[in-house]
Tab-separated table of C-alpha atoms in Angstrom:
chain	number	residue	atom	x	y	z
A	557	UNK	CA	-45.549	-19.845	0.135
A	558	UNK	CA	-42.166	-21.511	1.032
A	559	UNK	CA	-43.798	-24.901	1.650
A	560	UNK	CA	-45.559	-24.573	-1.887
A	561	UNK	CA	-42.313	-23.615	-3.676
A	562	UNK	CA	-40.570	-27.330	-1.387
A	563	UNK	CA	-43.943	-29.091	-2.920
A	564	UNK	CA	-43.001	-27.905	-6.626
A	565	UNK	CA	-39.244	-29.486	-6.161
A	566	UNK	CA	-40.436	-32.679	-4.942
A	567	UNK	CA	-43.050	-33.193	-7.335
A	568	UNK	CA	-40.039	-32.685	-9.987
A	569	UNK	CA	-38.694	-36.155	-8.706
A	570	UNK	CA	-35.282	-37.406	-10.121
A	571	UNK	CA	-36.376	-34.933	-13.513
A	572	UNK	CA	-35.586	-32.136	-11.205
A	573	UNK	CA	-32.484	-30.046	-12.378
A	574	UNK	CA	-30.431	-30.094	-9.540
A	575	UNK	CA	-31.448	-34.349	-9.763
A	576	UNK	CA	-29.976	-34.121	-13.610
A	577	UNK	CA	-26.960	-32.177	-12.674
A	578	UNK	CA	-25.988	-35.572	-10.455
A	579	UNK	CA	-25.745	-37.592	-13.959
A	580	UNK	CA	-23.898	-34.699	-15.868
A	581	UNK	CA	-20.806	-36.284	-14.309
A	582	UNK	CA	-21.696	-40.129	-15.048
A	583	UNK	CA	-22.986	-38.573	-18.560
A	584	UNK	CA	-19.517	-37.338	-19.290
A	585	UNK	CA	-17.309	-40.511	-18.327
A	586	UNK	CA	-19.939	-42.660	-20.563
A	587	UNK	CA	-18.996	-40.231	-23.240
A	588	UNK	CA	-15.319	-40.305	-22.560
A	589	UNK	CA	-15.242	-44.181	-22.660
A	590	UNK	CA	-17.985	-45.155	-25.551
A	591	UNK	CA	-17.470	-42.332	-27.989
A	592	UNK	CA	-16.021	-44.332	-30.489
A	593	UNK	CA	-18.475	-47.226	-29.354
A	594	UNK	CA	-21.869	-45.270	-30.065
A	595	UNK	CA	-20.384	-43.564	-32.823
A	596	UNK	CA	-20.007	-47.004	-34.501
A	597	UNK	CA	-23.112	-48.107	-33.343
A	598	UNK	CA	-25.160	-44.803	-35.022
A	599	UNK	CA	-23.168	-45.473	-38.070
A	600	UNK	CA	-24.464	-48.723	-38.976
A	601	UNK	CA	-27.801	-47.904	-37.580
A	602	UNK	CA	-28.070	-45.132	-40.087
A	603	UNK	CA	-26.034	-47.193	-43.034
A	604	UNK	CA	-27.212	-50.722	-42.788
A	605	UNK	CA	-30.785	-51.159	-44.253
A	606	UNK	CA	-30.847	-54.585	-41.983
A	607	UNK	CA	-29.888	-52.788	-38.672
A	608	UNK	CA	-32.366	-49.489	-39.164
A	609	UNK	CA	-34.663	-50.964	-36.677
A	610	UNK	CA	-31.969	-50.216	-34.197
A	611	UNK	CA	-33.455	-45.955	-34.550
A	612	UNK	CA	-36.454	-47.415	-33.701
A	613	UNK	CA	-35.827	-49.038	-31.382
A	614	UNK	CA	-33.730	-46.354	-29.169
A	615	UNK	CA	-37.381	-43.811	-30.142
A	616	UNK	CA	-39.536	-46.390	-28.552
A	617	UNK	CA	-37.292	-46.869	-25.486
A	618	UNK	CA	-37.039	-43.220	-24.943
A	619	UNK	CA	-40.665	-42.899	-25.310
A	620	UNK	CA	-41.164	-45.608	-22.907
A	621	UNK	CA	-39.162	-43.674	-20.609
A	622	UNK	CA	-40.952	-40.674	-20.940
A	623	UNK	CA	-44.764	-42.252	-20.797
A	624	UNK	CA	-43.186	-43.650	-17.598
A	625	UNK	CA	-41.868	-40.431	-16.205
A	626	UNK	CA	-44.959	-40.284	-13.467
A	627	UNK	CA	-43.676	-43.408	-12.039
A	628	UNK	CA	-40.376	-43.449	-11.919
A	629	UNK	CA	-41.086	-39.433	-10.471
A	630	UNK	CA	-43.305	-41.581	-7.495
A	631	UNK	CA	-40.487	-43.413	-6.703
A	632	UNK	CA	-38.183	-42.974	-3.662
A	633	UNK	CA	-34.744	-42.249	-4.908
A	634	UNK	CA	-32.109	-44.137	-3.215
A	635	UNK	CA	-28.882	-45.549	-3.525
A	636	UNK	CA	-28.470	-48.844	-4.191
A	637	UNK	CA	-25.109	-49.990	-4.037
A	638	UNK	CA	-25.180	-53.150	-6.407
A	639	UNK	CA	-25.928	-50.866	-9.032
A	640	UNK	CA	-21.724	-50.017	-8.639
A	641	UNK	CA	-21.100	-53.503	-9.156
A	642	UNK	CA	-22.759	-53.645	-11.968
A	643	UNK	CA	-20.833	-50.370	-13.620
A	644	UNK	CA	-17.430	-52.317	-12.760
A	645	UNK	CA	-18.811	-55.308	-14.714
A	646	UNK	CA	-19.713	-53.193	-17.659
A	647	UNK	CA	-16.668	-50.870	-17.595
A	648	UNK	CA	-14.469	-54.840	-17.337
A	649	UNK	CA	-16.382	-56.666	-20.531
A	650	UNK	CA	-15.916	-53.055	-22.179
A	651	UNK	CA	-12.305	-54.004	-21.594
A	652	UNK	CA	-12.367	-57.177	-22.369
A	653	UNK	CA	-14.595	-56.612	-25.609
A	654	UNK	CA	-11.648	-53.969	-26.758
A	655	UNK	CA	-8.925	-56.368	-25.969
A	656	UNK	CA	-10.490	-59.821	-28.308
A	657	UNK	CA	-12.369	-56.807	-30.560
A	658	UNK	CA	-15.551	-57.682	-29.735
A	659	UNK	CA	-18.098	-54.904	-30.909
A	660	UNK	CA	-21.277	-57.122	-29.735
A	661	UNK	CA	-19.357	-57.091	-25.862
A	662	UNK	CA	-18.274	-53.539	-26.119
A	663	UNK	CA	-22.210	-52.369	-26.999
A	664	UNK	CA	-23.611	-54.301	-24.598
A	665	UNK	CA	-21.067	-53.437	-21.735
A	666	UNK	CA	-22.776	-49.980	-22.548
A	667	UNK	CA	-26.159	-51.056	-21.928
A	668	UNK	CA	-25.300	-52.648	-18.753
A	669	UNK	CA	-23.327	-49.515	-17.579
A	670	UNK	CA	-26.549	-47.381	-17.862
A	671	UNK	CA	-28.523	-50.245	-15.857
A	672	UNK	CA	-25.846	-49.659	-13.270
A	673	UNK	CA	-26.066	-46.115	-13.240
A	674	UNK	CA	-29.668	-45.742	-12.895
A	675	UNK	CA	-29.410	-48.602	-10.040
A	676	UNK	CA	-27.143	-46.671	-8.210
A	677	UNK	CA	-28.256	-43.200	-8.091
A	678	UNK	CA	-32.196	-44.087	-8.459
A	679	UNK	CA	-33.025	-47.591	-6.639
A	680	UNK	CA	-33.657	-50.892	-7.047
A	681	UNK	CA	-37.294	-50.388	-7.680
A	682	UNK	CA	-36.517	-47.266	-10.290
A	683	UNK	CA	-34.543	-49.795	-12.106
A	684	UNK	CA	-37.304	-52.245	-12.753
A	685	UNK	CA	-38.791	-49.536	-14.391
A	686	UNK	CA	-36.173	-49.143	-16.648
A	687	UNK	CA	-35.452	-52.456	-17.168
A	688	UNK	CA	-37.887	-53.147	-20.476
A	689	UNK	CA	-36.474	-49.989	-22.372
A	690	UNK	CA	-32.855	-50.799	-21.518
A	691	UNK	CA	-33.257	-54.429	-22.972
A	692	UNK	CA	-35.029	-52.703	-26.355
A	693	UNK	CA	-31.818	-50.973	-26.291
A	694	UNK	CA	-29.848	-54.214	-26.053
A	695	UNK	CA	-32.058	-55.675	-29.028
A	696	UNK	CA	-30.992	-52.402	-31.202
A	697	UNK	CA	-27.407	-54.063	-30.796
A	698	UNK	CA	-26.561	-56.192	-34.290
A	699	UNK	CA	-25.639	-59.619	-32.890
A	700	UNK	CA	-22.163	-60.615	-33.677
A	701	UNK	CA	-21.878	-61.960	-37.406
A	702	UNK	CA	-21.132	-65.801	-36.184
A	703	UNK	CA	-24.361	-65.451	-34.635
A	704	UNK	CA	-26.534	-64.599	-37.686
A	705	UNK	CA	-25.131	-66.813	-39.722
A	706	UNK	CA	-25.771	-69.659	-37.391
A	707	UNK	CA	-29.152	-68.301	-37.666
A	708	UNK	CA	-29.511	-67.560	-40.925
A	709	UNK	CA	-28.836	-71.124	-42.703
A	710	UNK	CA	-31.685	-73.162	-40.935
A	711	UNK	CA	-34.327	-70.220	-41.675
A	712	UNK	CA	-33.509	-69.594	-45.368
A	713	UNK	CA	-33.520	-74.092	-45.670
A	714	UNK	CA	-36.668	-74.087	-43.905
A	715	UNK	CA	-38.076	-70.984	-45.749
A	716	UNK	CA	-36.618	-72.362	-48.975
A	717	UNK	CA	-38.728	-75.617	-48.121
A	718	UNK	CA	-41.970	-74.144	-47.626
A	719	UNK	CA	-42.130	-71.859	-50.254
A	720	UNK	CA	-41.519	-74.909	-52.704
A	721	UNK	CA	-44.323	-76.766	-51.191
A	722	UNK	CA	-46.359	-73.857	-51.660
A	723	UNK	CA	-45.597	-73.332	-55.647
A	724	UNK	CA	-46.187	-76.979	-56.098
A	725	UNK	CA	-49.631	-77.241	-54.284
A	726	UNK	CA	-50.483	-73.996	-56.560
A	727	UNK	CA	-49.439	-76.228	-59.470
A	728	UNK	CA	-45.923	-74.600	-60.435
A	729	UNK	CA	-43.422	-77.118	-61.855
A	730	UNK	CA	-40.007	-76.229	-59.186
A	731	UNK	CA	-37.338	-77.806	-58.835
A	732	UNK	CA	-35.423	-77.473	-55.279
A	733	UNK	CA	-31.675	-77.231	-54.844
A	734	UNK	CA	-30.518	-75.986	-51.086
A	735	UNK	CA	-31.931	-72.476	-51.156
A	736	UNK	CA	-32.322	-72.449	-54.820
A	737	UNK	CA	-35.600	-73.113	-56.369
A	738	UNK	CA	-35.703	-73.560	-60.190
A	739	UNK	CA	-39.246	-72.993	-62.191
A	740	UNK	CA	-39.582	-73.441	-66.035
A	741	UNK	CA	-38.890	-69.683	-66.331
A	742	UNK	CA	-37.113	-68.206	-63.322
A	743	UNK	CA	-34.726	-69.389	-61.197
A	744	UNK	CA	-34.710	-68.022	-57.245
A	745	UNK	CA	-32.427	-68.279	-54.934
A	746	UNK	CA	-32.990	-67.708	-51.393
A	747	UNK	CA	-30.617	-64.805	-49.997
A	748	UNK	CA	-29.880	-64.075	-46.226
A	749	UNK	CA	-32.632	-60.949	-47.108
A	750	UNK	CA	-34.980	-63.222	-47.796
A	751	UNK	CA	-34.147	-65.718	-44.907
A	752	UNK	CA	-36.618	-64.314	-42.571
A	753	UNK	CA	-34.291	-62.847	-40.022
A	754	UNK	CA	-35.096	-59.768	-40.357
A	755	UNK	CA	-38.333	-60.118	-39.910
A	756	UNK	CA	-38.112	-62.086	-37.100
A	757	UNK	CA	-36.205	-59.405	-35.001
A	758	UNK	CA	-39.063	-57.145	-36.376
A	759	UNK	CA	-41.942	-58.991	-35.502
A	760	UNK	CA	-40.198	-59.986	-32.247
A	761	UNK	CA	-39.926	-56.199	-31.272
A	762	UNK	CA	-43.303	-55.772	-32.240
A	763	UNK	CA	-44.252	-58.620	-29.910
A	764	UNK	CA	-43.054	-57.028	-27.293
A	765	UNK	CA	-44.839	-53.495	-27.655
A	766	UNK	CA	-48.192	-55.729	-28.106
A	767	UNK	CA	-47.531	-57.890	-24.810
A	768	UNK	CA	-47.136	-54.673	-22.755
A	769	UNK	CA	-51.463	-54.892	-22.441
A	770	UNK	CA	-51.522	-58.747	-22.136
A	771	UNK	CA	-52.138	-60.297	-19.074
A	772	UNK	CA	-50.087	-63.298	-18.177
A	773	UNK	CA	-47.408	-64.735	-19.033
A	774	UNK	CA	-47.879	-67.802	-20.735
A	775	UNK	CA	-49.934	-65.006	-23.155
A	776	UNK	CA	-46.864	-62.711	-23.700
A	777	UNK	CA	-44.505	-65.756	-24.309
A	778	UNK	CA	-46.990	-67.649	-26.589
A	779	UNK	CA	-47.470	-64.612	-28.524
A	780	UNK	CA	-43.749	-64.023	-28.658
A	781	UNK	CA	-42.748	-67.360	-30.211
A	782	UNK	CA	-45.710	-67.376	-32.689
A	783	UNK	CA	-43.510	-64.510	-34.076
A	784	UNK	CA	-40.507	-66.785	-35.085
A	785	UNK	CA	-43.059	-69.451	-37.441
A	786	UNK	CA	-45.155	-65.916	-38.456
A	787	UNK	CA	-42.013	-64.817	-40.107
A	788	UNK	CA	-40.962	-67.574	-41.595
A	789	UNK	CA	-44.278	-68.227	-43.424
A	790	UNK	CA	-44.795	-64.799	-44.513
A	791	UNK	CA	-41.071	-64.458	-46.343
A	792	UNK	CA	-42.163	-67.870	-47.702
A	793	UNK	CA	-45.270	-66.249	-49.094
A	794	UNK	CA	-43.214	-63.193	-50.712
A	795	UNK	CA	-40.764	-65.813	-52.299
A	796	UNK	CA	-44.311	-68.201	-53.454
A	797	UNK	CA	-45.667	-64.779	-54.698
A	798	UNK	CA	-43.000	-63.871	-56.717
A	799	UNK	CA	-42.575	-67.514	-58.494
A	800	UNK	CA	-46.548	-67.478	-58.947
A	801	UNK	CA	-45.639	-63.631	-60.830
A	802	UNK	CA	-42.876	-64.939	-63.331
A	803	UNK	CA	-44.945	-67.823	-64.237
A	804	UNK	CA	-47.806	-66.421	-64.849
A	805	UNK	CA	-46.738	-62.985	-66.716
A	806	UNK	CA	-43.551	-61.528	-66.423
A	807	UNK	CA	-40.062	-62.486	-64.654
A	808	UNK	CA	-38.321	-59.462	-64.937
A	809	UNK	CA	-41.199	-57.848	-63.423
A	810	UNK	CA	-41.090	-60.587	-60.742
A	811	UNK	CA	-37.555	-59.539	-59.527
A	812	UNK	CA	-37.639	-55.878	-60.652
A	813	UNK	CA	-40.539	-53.918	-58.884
A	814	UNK	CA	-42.490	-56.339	-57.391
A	815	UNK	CA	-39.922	-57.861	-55.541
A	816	UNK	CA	-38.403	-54.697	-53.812
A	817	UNK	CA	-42.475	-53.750	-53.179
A	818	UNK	CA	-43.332	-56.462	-51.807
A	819	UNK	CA	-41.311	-56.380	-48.930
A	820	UNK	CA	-43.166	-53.616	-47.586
A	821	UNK	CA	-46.569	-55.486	-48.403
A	822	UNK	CA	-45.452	-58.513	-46.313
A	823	UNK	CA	-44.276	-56.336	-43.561
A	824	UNK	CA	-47.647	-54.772	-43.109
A	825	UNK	CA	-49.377	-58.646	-43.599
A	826	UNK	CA	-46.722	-59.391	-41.089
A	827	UNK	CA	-48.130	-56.928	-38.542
A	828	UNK	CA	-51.895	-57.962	-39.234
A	829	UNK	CA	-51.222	-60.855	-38.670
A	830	UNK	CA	-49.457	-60.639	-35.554
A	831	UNK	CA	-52.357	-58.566	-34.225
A	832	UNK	CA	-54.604	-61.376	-35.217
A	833	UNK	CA	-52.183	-63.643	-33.177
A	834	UNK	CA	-52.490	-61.563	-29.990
A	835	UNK	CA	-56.183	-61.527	-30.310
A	836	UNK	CA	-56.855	-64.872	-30.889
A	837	UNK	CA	-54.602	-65.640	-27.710
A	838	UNK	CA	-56.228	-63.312	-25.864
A	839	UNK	CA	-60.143	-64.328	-26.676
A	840	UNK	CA	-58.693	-68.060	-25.943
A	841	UNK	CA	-57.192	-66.994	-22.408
A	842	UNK	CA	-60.456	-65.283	-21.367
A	843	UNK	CA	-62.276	-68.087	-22.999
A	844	UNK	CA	-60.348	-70.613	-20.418
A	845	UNK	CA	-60.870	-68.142	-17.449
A	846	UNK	CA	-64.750	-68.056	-17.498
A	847	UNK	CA	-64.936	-71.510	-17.788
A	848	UNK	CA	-62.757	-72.085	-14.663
A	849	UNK	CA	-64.169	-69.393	-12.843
């Protein structure tokens, strides 16, 4: 009876509640020191239409977590002292990101703290566990502004670019300036929205769900970059589809409903399309491996 009741705690692993009650302490400080960190962070999760994948992606990592609970549960708890190291580093670039106002520095310190945390009181091998989860958490951070802008500019020239070439070949008259493409009866410019950057970090998350099955790694990274040219083509298809609409019957139509609907349309083409990806990568990889074997 006693040995059964011992068997019950240890099958409870590191979810056991006198296991939790070891964190309530770490739990606390993390509040104490990032309060007004996550509280920014939620904020412009929940009020920035370009940063809402950031809810997403702190659902899928907590998922993750919790489809993984049988592992990390099978794993020898056991302290790992680098994992300290690694909360000093965090705690210092939380520091440092307060003292030059950093906000990209100060969220990521936060990341890195939790990697430390779980290091420490779980193991080395419980954090490789962790590890894919904590860096979906890093990709909910918005990159610092200097950063998408530097980004931005080459994707909404190159987008810009394409989708001209495209309305030309489907015999639209356009005339190209920068990011601004000029038609007989409508005149589009090219905004950061439409530059493809969000759909990038979409895609790219995406990417990463859909490797999790792939085997290889020349697979998951082939499938990962495909993402980057994926995106760009299919903002340059909303911006071709939207020219092709105002010529052809109606520009206020064009950039009234259509244009805010379409986004959605091209998000779910996106993800078709991506799936396509992965299985044509996949059927080629298998392809390769029969012939070699």
């Amino acid at each position: 009876m006693f040995k059964g009741s011992s068997d019950r705690r240890d099958e409870s692993g590191v979810f056991a509640a006198s296991f939790v009650l070891m964190f309530a302490p770490i739990i606390i400080l993390i509040a104490f020191l990032y309060h007004d960190v996550i509280g920014r962070l939620v904020h412009i999760w929940i009020t920035d239409s370009d940063q809402a994948h950031g809810l997403l992606l702190v659902a899928v990592a907590g998922y993750l977590v919790f489809h993984r609970r049988k592992g990390i549960n099978q794993t020898k708890p056991e302290i790992w002292l680098p994992g300290l190291l690694i909360m000093v580093g965090a705690v210092a670039l939380l520091l440092i990101g307060q003292v030059v106002v950093e906000y990209f520095v100060m969220r990521a310190s936060l990341i890195i703290l939790l990697a430390g945390v779980v290091g420490i009181l779980l193991g080395k091998n419980s954090l490789k566990i962790f590890l894919f989860p904590l860096f979906l958490l890093l990709l909910a951070i918005p990159l610092p502004a200097i950063v998408v802008n530097s980004l931005t500019l080459p994707l909404k020239a190159l987008v810009s670019s394409l989708a001209s070439e495209m309305l030309r070949a489907m015999g639209v008259s356009i005339l190209q300036e920068g990011n601004i493409l000029q038609t007989p009866q409508i005149t589009l410019e090219v905004v950061n929205a439409c530059s493809g950057i969000r759909s990038v970090f979409s895609l790219f998350v995406l990417a990463l769900l859909f490797c999790s099955d792939m085997d290889g790694y020349i697979q998951k990274a082939l499938l990962l970059v495909l993402t980057i040219p994926l995106a760009i083509f299919t903002n340059a298809l909303r911006i071709t589809a939207t020219g092709l609409l105002a010529t052809h019957w109606d520009p206020k139509t064009a950039l009234g409903f259509y244009h805010g609907f379409s986004g959605w349309v091209i998000f779910a083409l996106s993800l078709v399309l991506l799936l396509l990806l992965k299985r044509v990568i996949t059927s080629v990889a298998s392809s390769i491996n029969r012939e070699d074997a």
